[in-house]
mmCIF file of C-alpha atoms and ligand atoms in Angstrom:
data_model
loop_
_atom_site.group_PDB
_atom_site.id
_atom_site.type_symbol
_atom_site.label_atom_id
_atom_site.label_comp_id
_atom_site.label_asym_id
_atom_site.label_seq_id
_atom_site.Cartn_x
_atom_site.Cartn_y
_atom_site.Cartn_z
ATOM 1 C CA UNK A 264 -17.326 24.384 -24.408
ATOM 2 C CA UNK A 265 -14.364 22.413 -25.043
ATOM 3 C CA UNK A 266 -11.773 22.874 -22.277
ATOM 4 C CA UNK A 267 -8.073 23.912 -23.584
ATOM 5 C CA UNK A 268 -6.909 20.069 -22.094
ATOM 6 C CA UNK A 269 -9.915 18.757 -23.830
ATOM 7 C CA UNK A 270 -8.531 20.641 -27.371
ATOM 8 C CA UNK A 271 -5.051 19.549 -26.334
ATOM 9 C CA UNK A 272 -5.612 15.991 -26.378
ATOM 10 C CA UNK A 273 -8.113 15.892 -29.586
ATOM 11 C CA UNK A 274 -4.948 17.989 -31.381
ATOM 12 C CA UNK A 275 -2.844 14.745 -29.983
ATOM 13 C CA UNK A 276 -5.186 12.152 -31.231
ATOM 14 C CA UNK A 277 -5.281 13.760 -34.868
ATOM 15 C CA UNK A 278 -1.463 14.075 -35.355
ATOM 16 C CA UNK A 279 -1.107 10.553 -34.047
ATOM 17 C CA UNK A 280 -3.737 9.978 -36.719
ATOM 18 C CA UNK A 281 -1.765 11.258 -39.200
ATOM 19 C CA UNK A 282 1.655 10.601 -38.370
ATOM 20 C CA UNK A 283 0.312 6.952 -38.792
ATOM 21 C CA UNK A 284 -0.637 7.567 -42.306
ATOM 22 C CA UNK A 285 2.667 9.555 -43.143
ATOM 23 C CA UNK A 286 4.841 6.540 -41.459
ATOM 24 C CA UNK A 287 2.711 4.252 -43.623
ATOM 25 C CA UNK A 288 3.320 6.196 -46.771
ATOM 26 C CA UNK A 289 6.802 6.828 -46.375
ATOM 27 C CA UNK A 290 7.348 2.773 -45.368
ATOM 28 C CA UNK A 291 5.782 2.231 -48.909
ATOM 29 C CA UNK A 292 8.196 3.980 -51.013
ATOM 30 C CA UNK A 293 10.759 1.741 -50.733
ATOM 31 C CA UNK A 294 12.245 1.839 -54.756
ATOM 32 C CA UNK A 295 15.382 3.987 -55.793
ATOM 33 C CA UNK A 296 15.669 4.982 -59.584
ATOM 34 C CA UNK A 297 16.793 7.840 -62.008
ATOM 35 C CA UNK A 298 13.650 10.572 -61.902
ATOM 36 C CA UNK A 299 12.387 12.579 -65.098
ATOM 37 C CA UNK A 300 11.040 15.972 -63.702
ATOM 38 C CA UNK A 301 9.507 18.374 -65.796
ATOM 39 C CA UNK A 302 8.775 21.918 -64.543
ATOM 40 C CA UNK A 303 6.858 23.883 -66.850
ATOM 41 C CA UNK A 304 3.351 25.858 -66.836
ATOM 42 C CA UNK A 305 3.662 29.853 -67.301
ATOM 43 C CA UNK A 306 4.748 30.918 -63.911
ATOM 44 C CA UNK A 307 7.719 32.166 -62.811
ATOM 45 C CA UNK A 308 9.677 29.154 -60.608
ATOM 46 C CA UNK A 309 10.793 26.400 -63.164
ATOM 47 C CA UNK A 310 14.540 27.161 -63.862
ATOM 48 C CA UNK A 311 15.048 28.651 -60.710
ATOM 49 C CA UNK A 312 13.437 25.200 -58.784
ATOM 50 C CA UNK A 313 15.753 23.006 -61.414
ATOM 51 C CA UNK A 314 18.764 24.898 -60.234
ATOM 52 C CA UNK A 315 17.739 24.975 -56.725
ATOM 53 C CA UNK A 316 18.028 21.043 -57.056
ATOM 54 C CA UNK A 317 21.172 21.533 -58.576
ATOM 55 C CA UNK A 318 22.474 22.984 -55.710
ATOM 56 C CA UNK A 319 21.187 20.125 -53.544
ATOM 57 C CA UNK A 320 22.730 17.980 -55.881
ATOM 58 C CA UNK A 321 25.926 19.327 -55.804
ATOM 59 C CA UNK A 322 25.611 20.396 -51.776
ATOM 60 C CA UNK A 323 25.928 16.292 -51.714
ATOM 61 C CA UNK A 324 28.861 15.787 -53.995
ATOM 62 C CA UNK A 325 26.894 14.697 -57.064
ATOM 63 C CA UNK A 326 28.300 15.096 -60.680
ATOM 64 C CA UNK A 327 26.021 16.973 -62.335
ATOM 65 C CA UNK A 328 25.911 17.921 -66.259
ATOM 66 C CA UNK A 329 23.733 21.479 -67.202
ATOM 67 C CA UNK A 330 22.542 22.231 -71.228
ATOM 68 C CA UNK A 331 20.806 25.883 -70.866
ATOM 69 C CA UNK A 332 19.087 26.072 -74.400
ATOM 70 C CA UNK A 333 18.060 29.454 -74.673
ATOM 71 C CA UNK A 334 20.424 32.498 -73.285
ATOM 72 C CA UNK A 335 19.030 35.403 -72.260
ATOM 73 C CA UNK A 336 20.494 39.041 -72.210
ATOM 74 C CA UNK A 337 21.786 38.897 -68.704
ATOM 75 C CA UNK A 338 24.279 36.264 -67.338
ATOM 76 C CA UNK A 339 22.555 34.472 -64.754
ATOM 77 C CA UNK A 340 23.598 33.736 -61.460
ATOM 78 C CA UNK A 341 23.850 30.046 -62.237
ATOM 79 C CA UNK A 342 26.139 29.812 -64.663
ATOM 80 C CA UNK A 343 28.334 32.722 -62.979
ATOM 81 C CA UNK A 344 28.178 30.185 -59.578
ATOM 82 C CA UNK A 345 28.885 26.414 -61.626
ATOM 83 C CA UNK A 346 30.325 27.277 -65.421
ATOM 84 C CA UNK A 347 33.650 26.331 -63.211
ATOM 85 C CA UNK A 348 32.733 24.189 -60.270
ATOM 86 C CA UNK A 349 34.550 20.723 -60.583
ATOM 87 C CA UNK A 350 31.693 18.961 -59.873
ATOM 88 C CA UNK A 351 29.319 21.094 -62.586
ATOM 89 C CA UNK A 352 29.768 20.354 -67.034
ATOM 90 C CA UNK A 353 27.752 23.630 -67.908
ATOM 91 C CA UNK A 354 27.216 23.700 -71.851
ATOM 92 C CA UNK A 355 24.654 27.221 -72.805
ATOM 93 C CA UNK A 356 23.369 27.471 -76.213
ATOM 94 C CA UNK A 357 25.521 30.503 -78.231
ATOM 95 C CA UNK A 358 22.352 32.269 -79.384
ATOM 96 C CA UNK A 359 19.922 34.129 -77.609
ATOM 97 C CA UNK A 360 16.129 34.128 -77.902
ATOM 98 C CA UNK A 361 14.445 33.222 -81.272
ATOM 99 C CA UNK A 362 12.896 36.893 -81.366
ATOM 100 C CA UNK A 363 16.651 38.250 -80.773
ATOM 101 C CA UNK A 364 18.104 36.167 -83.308
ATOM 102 C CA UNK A 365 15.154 36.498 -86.165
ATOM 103 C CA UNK A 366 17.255 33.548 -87.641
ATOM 104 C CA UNK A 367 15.298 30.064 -87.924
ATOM 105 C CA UNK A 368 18.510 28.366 -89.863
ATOM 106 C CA UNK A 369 20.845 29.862 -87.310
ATOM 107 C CA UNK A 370 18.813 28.517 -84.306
ATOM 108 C CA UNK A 371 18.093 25.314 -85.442
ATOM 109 C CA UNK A 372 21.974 24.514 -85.987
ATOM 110 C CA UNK A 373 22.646 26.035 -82.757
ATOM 111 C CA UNK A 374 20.101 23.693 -81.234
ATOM 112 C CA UNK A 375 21.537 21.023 -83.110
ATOM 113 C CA UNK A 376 25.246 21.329 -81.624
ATOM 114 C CA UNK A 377 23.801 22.069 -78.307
ATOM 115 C CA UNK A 378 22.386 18.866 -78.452
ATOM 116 C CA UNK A 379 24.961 17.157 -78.921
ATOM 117 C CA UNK A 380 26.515 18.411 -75.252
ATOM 118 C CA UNK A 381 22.963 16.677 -73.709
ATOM 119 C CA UNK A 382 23.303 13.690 -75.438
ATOM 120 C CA UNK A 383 26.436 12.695 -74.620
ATOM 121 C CA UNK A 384 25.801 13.663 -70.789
ATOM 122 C CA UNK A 385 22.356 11.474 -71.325
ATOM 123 C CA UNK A 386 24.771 8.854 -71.969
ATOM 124 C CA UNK A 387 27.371 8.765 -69.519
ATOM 125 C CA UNK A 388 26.769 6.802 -66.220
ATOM 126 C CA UNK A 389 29.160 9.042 -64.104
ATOM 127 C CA UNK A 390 26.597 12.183 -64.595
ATOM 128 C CA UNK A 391 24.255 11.436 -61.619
ATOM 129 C CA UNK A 392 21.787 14.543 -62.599
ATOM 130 C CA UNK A 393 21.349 16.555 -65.945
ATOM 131 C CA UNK A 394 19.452 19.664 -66.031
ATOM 132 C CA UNK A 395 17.964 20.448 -69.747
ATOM 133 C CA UNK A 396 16.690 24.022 -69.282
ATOM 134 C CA UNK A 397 14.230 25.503 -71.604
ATOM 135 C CA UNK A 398 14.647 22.013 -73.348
ATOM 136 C CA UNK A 399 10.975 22.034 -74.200
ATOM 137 C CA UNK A 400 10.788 25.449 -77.017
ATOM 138 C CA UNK A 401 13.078 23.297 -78.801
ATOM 139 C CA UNK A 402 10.237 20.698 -79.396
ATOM 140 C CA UNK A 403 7.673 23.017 -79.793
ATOM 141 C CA UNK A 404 9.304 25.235 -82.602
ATOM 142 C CA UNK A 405 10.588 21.785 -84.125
ATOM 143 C CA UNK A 406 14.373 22.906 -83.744
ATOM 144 C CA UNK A 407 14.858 19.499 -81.993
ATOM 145 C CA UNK A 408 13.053 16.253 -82.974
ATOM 146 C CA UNK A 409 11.143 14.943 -80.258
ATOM 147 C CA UNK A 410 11.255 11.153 -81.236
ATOM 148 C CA UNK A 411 15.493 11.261 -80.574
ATOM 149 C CA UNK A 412 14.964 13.546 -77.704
ATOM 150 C CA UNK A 413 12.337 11.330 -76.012
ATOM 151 C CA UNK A 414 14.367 8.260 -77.052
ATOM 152 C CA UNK A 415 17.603 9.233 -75.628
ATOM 153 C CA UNK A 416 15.818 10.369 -72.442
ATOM 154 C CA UNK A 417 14.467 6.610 -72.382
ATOM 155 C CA UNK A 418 17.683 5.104 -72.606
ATOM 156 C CA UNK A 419 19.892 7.055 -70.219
ATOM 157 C CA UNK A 420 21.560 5.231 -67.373
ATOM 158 C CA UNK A 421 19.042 3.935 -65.171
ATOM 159 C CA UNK A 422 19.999 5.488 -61.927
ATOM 160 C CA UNK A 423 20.623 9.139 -63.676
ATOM 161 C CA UNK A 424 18.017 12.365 -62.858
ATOM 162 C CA UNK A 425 17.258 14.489 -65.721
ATOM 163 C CA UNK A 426 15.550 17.761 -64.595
ATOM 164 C CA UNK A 427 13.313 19.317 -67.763
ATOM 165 C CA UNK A 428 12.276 22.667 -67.974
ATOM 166 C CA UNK A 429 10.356 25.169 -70.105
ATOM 167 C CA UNK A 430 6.629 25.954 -70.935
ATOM 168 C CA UNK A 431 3.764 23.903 -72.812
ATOM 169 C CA UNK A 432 5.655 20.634 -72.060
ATOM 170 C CA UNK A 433 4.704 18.323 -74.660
ATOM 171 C CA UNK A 434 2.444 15.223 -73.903
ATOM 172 C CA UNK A 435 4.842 13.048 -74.635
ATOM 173 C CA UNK A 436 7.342 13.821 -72.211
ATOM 174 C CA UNK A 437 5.081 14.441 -69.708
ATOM 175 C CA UNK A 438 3.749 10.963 -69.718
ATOM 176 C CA UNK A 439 7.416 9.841 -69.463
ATOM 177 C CA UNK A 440 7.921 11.883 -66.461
ATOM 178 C CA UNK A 441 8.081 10.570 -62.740
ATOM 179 C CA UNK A 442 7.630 14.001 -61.281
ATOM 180 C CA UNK A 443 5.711 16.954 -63.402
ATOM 181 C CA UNK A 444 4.841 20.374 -61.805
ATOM 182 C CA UNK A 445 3.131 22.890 -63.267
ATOM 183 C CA UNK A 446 3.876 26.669 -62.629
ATOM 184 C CA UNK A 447 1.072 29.027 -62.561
ATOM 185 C CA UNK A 448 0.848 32.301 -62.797
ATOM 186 C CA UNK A 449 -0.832 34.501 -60.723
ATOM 187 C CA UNK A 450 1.473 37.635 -60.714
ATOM 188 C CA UNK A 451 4.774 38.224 -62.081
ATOM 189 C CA UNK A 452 6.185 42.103 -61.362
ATOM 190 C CA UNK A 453 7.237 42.117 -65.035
ATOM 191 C CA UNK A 454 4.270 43.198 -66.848
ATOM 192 C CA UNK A 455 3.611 45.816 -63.665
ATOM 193 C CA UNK A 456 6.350 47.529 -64.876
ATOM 194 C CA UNK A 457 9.216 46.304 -62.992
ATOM 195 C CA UNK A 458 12.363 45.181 -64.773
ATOM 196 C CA UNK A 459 14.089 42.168 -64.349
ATOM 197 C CA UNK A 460 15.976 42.425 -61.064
ATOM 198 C CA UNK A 461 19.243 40.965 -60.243
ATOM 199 C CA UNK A 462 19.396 37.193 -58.126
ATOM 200 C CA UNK A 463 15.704 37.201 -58.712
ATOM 201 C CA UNK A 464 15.041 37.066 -62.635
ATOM 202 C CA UNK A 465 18.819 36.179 -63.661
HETATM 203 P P1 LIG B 227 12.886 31.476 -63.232
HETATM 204 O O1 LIG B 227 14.176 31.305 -63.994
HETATM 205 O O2 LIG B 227 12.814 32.815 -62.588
HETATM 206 O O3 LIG B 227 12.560 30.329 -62.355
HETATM 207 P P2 LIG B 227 11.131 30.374 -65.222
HETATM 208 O O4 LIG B 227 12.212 29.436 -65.604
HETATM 209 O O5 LIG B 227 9.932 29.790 -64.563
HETATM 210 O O6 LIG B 227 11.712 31.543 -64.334
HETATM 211 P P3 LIG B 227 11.077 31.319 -67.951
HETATM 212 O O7 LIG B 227 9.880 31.243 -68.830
HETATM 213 O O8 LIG B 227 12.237 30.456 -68.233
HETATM 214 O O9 LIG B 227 10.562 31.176 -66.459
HETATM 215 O O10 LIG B 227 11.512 32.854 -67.964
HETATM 216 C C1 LIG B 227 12.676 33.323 -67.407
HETATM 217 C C2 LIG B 227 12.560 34.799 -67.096
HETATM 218 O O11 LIG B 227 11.264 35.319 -67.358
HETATM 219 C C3 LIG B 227 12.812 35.108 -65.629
HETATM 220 O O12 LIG B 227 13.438 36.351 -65.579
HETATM 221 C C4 LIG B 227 11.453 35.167 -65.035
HETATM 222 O O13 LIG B 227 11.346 35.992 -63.880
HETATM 223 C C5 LIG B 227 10.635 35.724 -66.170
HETATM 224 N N1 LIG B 227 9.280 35.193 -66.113
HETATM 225 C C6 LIG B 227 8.898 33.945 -65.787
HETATM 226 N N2 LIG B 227 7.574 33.805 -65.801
HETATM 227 C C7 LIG B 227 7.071 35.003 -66.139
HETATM 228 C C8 LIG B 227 5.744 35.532 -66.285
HETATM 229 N N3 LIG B 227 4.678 34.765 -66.085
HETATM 230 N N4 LIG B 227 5.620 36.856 -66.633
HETATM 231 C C9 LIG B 227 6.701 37.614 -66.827
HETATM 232 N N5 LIG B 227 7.965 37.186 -66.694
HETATM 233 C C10 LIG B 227 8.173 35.892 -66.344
HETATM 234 MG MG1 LIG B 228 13.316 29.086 -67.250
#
């Protein structure tokens, strides 16, 4: 059997192993640039990951530029903690879900205007990180045209991150992305009966 010194020292040789290879990998990425990250998939985690990096972002002194495009019924923490922080330009869309509002016309002219807030922040090279949450339902119900959206992404300043969020991502921004994670779900407490809780959902 192997002796504990024995399993000591083979434990040594594979993290020297492997520290080589991280050393080697992290000596390779060498290139700084403005990242596109999309979070979608169906899990819970996307919005709350985006504004996670927010607060990273911010944590360092960033300025940082926020378009929520859907509002739910509850204010969220987020906006409570950065609609006034000096650092933070937080625009929301004014209606809430498209199954609250049961007004196509009314939607599509609020995701219009609301638009307008992300592409001006797409354009300005002072706003080192834009979060466009639940950007992507806008594409998919067609409220937003995806050729100007995907062009203005294209030609934002090149050293600004744009953080995307919202399910079924569409191809086309994904294969613009530098970073894409997909959620899945496994469990969410929601359809076990549990309502949304405070910090957690909102
Ligand atoms: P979060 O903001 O919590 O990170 P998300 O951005 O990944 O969630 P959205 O689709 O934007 O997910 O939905 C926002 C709200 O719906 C949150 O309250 C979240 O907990 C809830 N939710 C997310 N995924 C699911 C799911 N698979 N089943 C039920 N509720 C969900
Ligand atoms: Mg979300």
């Amino acid at each position: 059997m192997e002796t504990r010194e024995e399993r000591n020292a083979r434990h040594k040789r594979a993290m020297q192993r492997k520290k080589t290879l991280v050393d080697a990998r992290i000596a390779a990425a060498t290139q700084d640039k403005g990242l596109l990250l999309v979070l979608t998939g169906n899990g819970k985690g996307k919005s709350s990951s985006a504004f996670g990096m927010l607060a990273r972002s911010v944590g360092h002194g960033l300025r940082c530029g926020v378009v929520q495009f859907i509002k739910g019924q509850w204010e969220c923490g987020e906006h409570l903690l950065f609609q006034n922080h000096p650092l933070v330009e937080f625009h929301v869309m004014n209606t809430g879900f498209t199954w609250e509002t049961q007004d196509r016309e009314k939607d599509i002219a609020a995701a219009r205007a609301t638009w307008q807030h992300a592409a001006q922040l797409l354009s300005n090279p002072e706003v080192q990180v834009v979060l466009l949450d639940e950007l992507t339902y806008m594409l998919t119900y067609g409220y937003l045209d995806a050729t100007e959206v995907l062009a203005a992404l294209a030609a934002r300043p090149p050293r600004q991150h744009v953080i995307v969020t919202g399910r079924n991502a569409s191809e086309g921004l994904i294969a613009m992305a530098d970073t894409v994670s997909e959620v899945q779900d496994i469990r969410h407490a929601f359809n076990h009966g549990i309502r949304v809780q405070k910090g957690i959902d909102y």
